[in-house]
Amino acid sequence: QVQLVESGGGVVQSGRSLRLSCAASGFTFSRNAMHWVRQAPGKGLEWVAVISVDGRDYYHADSVKGRFTISRDNSRNTLYLQMNSLRDEDTAVYYCARDPSAAANYYFDYWGQGTLVTVSS
Amino acid sequence: EIVLTQSPATLSVSPGERATLSCRASQSVSSYLAWYQQKPGQAPRLLIYGASNRATGIPARFSGSGSGTDFTLTISSLEPEDFAVYYCQQRSDWPRITFGQGTRLEI
């Protein structure tokens, strides 16, 4: 069965960095585009970033552009999110999510359980 | 950015009743709309994609309809496990993906 397990969250001071990981199993990781989606406490969902199957193409939401970088290692079946210059408003649960397609349909058919990032000033 | 407005914010219904949730887009998204269910403390679950296609394993009581700017998620006969928050999401304007603010379905 498809499993996505995030890690790397925690409490971090404003302005510092954090790297999230998402370990994938139960499917051929290199055949699906992958996304990060976040949810601030008590709030709705916000898409963060997408990466292509080979890692060469990626997009980030305007709210994180220039600060966050999505990447992947297909040999390790792992998705990453490097978060720099963190702000209070980045406090959220971060989910990795699988795209059903290699070509990035921008739907999310499987989700991890999420990892909480808390940015304190 | 395409804004998705969901209504109502909260819908109170009883098990066995029919629930109708609405999602309106600020501009046409064609049929590029999905619906997700999220229960407290859990990740969202994909219910519907392409406005009307049920995702794998989703019961037939869930159905989606609409195109352009107006969409509906219908749950034909509510089961106790259906009480949750529901979000719509558009992918028409990729990569500027947006979600609605959610509708809470409560007893």
mmCIF file of C-alpha atoms in Angstrom:
data_model
loop_
_atom_site.group_PDB
_atom_site.id
_atom_site.type_symbol
_atom_site.label_atom_id
_atom_site.label_comp_id
_atom_site.label_asym_id
_atom_site.label_seq_id
_atom_site.Cartn_x
_atom_site.Cartn_y
_atom_site.Cartn_z
ATOM 1 C CA GLN A 1 0.000 0.000 0.000
ATOM 2 C CA VAL A 2 1.096 3.565 -0.647
ATOM 3 C CA GLN A 3 2.776 5.164 2.338
ATOM 4 C CA LEU A 4 4.174 8.659 2.730
ATOM 5 C CA VAL A 5 5.954 9.457 5.974
ATOM 6 C CA GLU A 6 7.098 13.006 6.697
ATOM 7 C CA SER A 7 9.784 13.942 9.176
ATOM 8 C CA GLY A 8 11.943 16.894 10.121
ATOM 9 C CA GLY A 9 9.377 19.211 11.652
ATOM 10 C CA GLY A 10 9.853 20.979 14.959
ATOM 11 C CA VAL A 11 10.197 24.349 16.629
ATOM 12 C CA VAL A 12 12.540 26.803 14.949
ATOM 13 C CA GLN A 13 13.286 30.475 15.410
ATOM 14 C CA SER A 14 12.199 33.017 12.862
ATOM 15 C CA GLY A 15 14.848 33.490 10.173
ATOM 16 C CA ARG A 16 16.336 30.032 10.593
ATOM 17 C CA SER A 17 16.188 26.975 8.313
ATOM 18 C CA LEU A 18 14.661 23.521 8.398
ATOM 19 C CA ARG A 19 14.569 20.601 5.975
ATOM 20 C CA LEU A 20 11.591 18.307 5.755
ATOM 21 C CA SER A 21 11.732 14.793 4.331
ATOM 22 C CA CYS A 22 9.035 12.484 3.027
ATOM 23 C CA ALA A 23 9.821 8.784 2.683
ATOM 24 C CA ALA A 24 7.686 7.032 0.081
ATOM 25 C CA SER A 25 6.890 3.344 -0.221
ATOM 26 C CA GLY A 26 4.344 1.040 -1.798
ATOM 27 C CA PHE A 27 4.617 2.524 -5.290
ATOM 28 C CA THR A 28 7.260 3.363 -7.875
ATOM 29 C CA PHE A 29 8.290 6.762 -6.554
ATOM 30 C CA SER A 30 10.032 7.833 -9.758
ATOM 31 C CA ARG A 31 6.796 7.587 -11.726
ATOM 32 C CA ASN A 32 4.806 10.258 -9.895
ATOM 33 C CA ALA A 33 5.103 13.998 -9.550
ATOM 34 C CA MET A 34 5.085 15.015 -5.882
ATOM 35 C CA HIS A 35 3.817 17.987 -3.908
ATOM 36 C CA TRP A 36 4.014 19.707 -0.547
ATOM 37 C CA VAL A 37 0.805 21.146 0.911
ATOM 38 C CA ARG A 38 0.560 22.923 4.251
ATOM 39 C CA GLN A 39 -2.145 23.758 6.748
ATOM 40 C CA ALA A 40 -1.778 26.448 9.394
ATOM 41 C CA PRO A 41 -3.348 25.575 12.769
ATOM 42 C CA GLY A 42 -7.126 25.703 12.490
ATOM 43 C CA LYS A 43 -6.943 26.954 8.901
ATOM 44 C CA GLY A 44 -7.431 25.620 5.399
ATOM 45 C CA LEU A 45 -5.071 24.003 2.929
ATOM 46 C CA GLU A 46 -2.370 25.818 0.979
ATOM 47 C CA TRP A 47 -0.392 24.281 -1.856
ATOM 48 C CA VAL A 48 3.355 24.889 -1.467
ATOM 49 C CA ALA A 49 5.338 23.241 -4.247
ATOM 50 C CA VAL A 50 5.465 20.554 -6.942
ATOM 51 C CA ILE A 51 8.328 18.630 -8.514
ATOM 52 C CA SER A 52 8.454 16.556 -11.674
ATOM 53 C CA VAL A 53 9.330 12.876 -11.765
ATOM 54 C CA ASP A 54 12.975 13.518 -12.626
ATOM 55 C CA GLY A 55 13.343 16.555 -10.388
ATOM 56 C CA ARG A 56 14.237 18.895 -13.223
ATOM 57 C CA ASP A 57 11.006 20.904 -13.164
ATOM 58 C CA TYR A 58 9.468 22.440 -10.101
ATOM 59 C CA TYR A 59 7.232 25.281 -9.030
ATOM 60 C CA HIS A 60 6.702 27.015 -5.727
ATOM 61 C CA ALA A 61 3.824 29.091 -4.420
ATOM 62 C CA ASP A 62 4.464 32.820 -4.432
ATOM 63 C CA SER A 63 4.281 32.840 -0.632
ATOM 64 C CA VAL A 64 7.424 30.680 -0.377
ATOM 65 C CA LYS A 65 9.238 31.437 -3.622
ATOM 66 C CA GLY A 66 12.871 32.280 -3.053
ATOM 67 C CA ARG A 67 12.819 30.828 0.467
ATOM 68 C CA PHE A 68 11.703 27.189 0.048
ATOM 69 C CA THR A 69 13.086 24.593 -2.377
ATOM 70 C CA ILE A 70 11.509 21.273 -3.250
ATOM 71 C CA SER A 71 13.725 18.399 -4.353
ATOM 72 C CA ARG A 72 13.686 14.631 -4.590
ATOM 73 C CA ASP A 73 16.051 11.666 -4.548
ATOM 74 C CA ASN A 74 14.544 8.826 -6.551
ATOM 75 C CA SER A 75 17.301 6.448 -5.457
ATOM 76 C CA ARG A 76 16.176 6.944 -1.865
ATOM 77 C CA ASN A 77 12.431 7.270 -2.615
ATOM 78 C CA THR A 78 12.453 10.524 -0.706
ATOM 79 C CA LEU A 79 10.983 13.987 -1.225
ATOM 80 C CA TYR A 80 12.449 17.051 0.460
ATOM 81 C CA LEU A 81 11.501 20.599 1.300
ATOM 82 C CA GLN A 82 14.323 22.941 2.248
ATOM 83 C CA MET A 83 12.857 25.894 4.132
ATOM 84 C CA ASN A 84 15.040 28.965 4.654
ATOM 85 C CA SER A 85 14.323 32.379 6.179
ATOM 86 C CA LEU A 86 11.362 30.997 8.047
ATOM 87 C CA ARG A 87 8.614 33.364 9.145
ATOM 88 C CA ASP A 88 5.881 33.141 11.748
ATOM 89 C CA GLU A 89 3.327 32.650 8.989
ATOM 90 C CA ASP A 90 5.088 29.452 7.872
ATOM 91 C CA THR A 91 3.847 27.733 11.025
ATOM 92 C CA ALA A 92 1.778 24.812 9.764
ATOM 93 C CA VAL A 93 1.449 21.103 9.351
ATOM 94 C CA TYR A 94 3.314 20.191 6.179
ATOM 95 C CA TYR A 95 1.984 17.297 4.133
ATOM 96 C CA CYS A 96 3.682 15.562 1.266
ATOM 97 C CA ALA A 97 1.201 14.390 -1.323
ATOM 98 C CA ARG A 98 1.411 12.228 -4.386
ATOM 99 C CA ASP A 99 0.195 13.392 -7.769
ATOM 100 C CA PRO A 100 -1.663 10.605 -9.571
ATOM 101 C CA SER A 101 0.307 11.309 -12.733
ATOM 102 C CA ALA A 102 3.867 11.584 -13.931
ATOM 103 C CA ALA A 103 2.851 14.730 -15.761
ATOM 104 C CA ALA A 104 1.588 16.606 -12.666
ATOM 105 C CA ASN A 105 -2.184 16.695 -12.734
ATOM 106 C CA TYR A 106 -2.119 18.800 -9.587
ATOM 107 C CA TYR A 107 -4.524 16.530 -7.779
ATOM 108 C CA PHE A 108 -3.377 14.769 -4.614
ATOM 109 C CA ASP A 109 -4.377 11.118 -4.327
ATOM 110 C CA TYR A 110 -2.260 10.043 -1.346
ATOM 111 C CA TRP A 111 -1.116 12.123 1.603
ATOM 112 C CA GLY A 112 1.307 11.625 4.450
ATOM 113 C CA GLN A 113 0.283 12.155 8.068
ATOM 114 C CA GLY A 114 2.011 15.532 8.152
ATOM 115 C CA THR A 115 4.804 17.074 10.168
ATOM 116 C CA LEU A 116 4.326 20.207 12.283
ATOM 117 C CA VAL A 117 6.617 23.175 11.823
ATOM 118 C CA THR A 118 6.367 25.894 14.438
ATOM 119 C CA VAL A 119 8.211 29.147 13.834
ATOM 120 C CA SER A 120 8.708 31.229 16.926
ATOM 121 C CA SER A 121 9.869 34.811 16.996
ATOM 122 C CA GLU B 1 -5.364 33.905 -8.413
ATOM 123 C CA ILE B 2 -8.588 31.963 -8.701
ATOM 124 C CA VAL B 3 -10.618 32.237 -5.508
ATOM 125 C CA LEU B 4 -12.851 29.335 -4.524
ATOM 126 C CA THR B 5 -15.757 30.163 -2.244
ATOM 127 C CA GLN B 6 -17.449 27.296 -0.457
ATOM 128 C CA SER B 7 -20.933 27.443 1.023
ATOM 129 C CA PRO B 8 -22.247 27.044 3.518
ATOM 130 C CA ALA B 9 -19.402 27.371 6.009
ATOM 131 C CA THR B 10 -21.161 24.867 8.250
ATOM 132 C CA LEU B 11 -23.889 22.426 7.310
ATOM 133 C CA SER B 12 -25.881 20.661 10.001
ATOM 134 C CA VAL B 13 -27.557 17.450 8.887
ATOM 135 C CA SER B 14 -28.566 14.087 10.274
ATOM 136 C CA PRO B 15 -27.363 10.600 9.344
ATOM 137 C CA GLY B 16 -29.356 9.237 6.439
ATOM 138 C CA GLU B 17 -30.065 12.695 5.038
ATOM 139 C CA ARG B 18 -28.706 14.149 1.826
ATOM 140 C CA ALA B 19 -25.981 16.810 1.967
ATOM 141 C CA THR B 20 -25.224 19.295 -0.798
ATOM 142 C CA LEU B 21 -22.027 21.342 -0.637
ATOM 143 C CA SER B 22 -21.224 24.164 -3.020
ATOM 144 C CA CYS B 23 -17.985 25.549 -4.448
ATOM 145 C CA ARG B 24 -17.922 28.641 -6.651
ATOM 146 C CA ALA B 25 -14.854 29.803 -8.581
ATOM 147 C CA SER B 26 -14.032 33.446 -9.280
ATOM 148 C CA GLN B 27 -13.418 32.508 -12.922
ATOM 149 C CA SER B 28 -13.917 29.409 -15.004
ATOM 150 C CA VAL B 29 -11.871 26.355 -14.021
ATOM 151 C CA SER B 30 -13.508 24.149 -16.668
ATOM 152 C CA SER B 31 -13.783 20.717 -14.998
ATOM 153 C CA TYR B 32 -10.435 20.956 -13.210
ATOM 154 C CA LEU B 33 -11.851 20.698 -9.727
ATOM 155 C CA ALA B 34 -11.377 18.211 -6.910
ATOM 156 C CA TRP B 35 -13.012 17.573 -3.545
ATOM 157 C CA TYR B 36 -11.269 16.364 -0.379
ATOM 158 C CA GLN B 37 -12.526 15.169 2.979
ATOM 159 C CA GLN B 38 -10.576 15.878 6.150
ATOM 160 C CA LYS B 39 -11.337 14.483 9.585
ATOM 161 C CA PRO B 40 -9.822 15.947 12.765
ATOM 162 C CA GLY B 41 -6.167 15.059 13.167
ATOM 163 C CA GLN B 42 -6.013 13.355 9.779
ATOM 164 C CA ALA B 43 -4.683 14.196 6.357
ATOM 165 C CA PRO B 44 -7.147 15.089 3.618
ATOM 166 C CA ARG B 45 -8.511 12.323 1.409
ATOM 167 C CA LEU B 46 -9.249 12.723 -2.288
ATOM 168 C CA LEU B 47 -12.924 12.098 -3.031
ATOM 169 C CA ILE B 48 -13.599 13.540 -6.479
ATOM 170 C CA TYR B 49 -11.358 14.773 -9.306
ATOM 171 C CA GLY B 50 -12.182 16.255 -12.674
ATOM 172 C CA ALA B 51 -15.387 17.604 -11.086
ATOM 173 C CA SER B 52 -17.255 14.299 -11.257
ATOM 174 C CA ASN B 53 -14.866 11.334 -11.135
ATOM 175 C CA ARG B 54 -14.781 9.350 -7.914
ATOM 176 C CA ALA B 55 -11.326 8.501 -6.649
ATOM 177 C CA THR B 56 -10.335 4.922 -5.982
ATOM 178 C CA GLY B 57 -12.246 3.356 -3.112
ATOM 179 C CA ILE B 58 -14.688 6.218 -2.634
ATOM 180 C CA PRO B 59 -18.264 5.056 -1.974
ATOM 181 C CA ALA B 60 -20.938 5.691 -4.569
ATOM 182 C CA ARG B 61 -22.893 7.917 -2.167
ATOM 183 C CA PHE B 62 -20.349 10.649 -2.971
ATOM 184 C CA SER B 63 -20.906 12.414 -6.281
ATOM 185 C CA GLY B 64 -19.620 15.593 -7.866
ATOM 186 C CA SER B 65 -21.084 17.781 -10.552
ATOM 187 C CA GLY B 66 -20.613 21.119 -12.266
ATOM 188 C CA SER B 67 -18.293 22.880 -14.652
ATOM 189 C CA GLY B 68 -17.063 26.383 -15.265
ATOM 190 C CA THR B 69 -17.589 28.284 -12.020
ATOM 191 C CA ASP B 70 -20.224 26.336 -10.073
ATOM 192 C CA PHE B 71 -19.663 22.929 -8.525
ATOM 193 C CA THR B 72 -21.499 20.670 -6.124
ATOM 194 C CA LEU B 73 -20.516 17.758 -3.925
ATOM 195 C CA THR B 74 -23.487 15.607 -2.969
ATOM 196 C CA ILE B 75 -23.523 12.925 -0.312
ATOM 197 C CA SER B 76 -26.685 10.993 -0.973
ATOM 198 C CA SER B 77 -27.271 9.385 2.428
ATOM 199 C CA LEU B 78 -24.975 10.473 5.227
ATOM 200 C CA GLU B 79 -23.119 7.890 7.237
ATOM 201 C CA PRO B 80 -21.714 8.741 10.692
ATOM 202 C CA GLU B 81 -18.166 8.654 9.294
ATOM 203 C CA ASP B 82 -18.981 11.378 6.733
ATOM 204 C CA PHE B 83 -19.008 14.172 9.293
ATOM 205 C CA ALA B 84 -15.849 16.100 8.480
ATOM 206 C CA VAL B 85 -14.553 19.194 6.713
ATOM 207 C CA TYR B 86 -14.728 19.219 2.921
ATOM 208 C CA TYR B 87 -12.466 21.266 0.653
ATOM 209 C CA CYS B 88 -12.647 21.977 -3.046
ATOM 210 C CA GLN B 89 -9.460 22.607 -5.056
ATOM 211 C CA GLN B 90 -8.817 23.890 -8.557
ATOM 212 C CA ARG B 91 -5.921 23.005 -10.835
ATOM 213 C CA SER B 92 -7.021 24.989 -13.863
ATOM 214 C CA ASP B 93 -4.602 27.816 -13.135
ATOM 215 C CA TRP B 94 -1.596 25.607 -12.356
ATOM 216 C CA PRO B 95 0.804 26.050 -10.739
ATOM 217 C CA ARG B 96 -1.310 28.609 -8.854
ATOM 218 C CA ILE B 97 -3.318 25.896 -7.140
ATOM 219 C CA THR B 98 -5.966 27.097 -4.725
ATOM 220 C CA PHE B 99 -8.328 25.530 -2.228
ATOM 221 C CA GLY B 100 -11.660 26.689 -0.901
ATOM 222 C CA GLN B 101 -11.913 27.635 2.751
ATOM 223 C CA GLY B 102 -13.846 24.464 3.601
ATOM 224 C CA THR B 103 -17.325 23.407 4.634
ATOM 225 C CA ARG B 104 -17.791 21.729 7.995
ATOM 226 C CA LEU B 105 -20.401 18.995 7.894
ATOM 227 C CA GLU B 106 -21.775 18.403 11.369
ATOM 228 C CA ILE B 107 -24.564 16.539 13.033
#
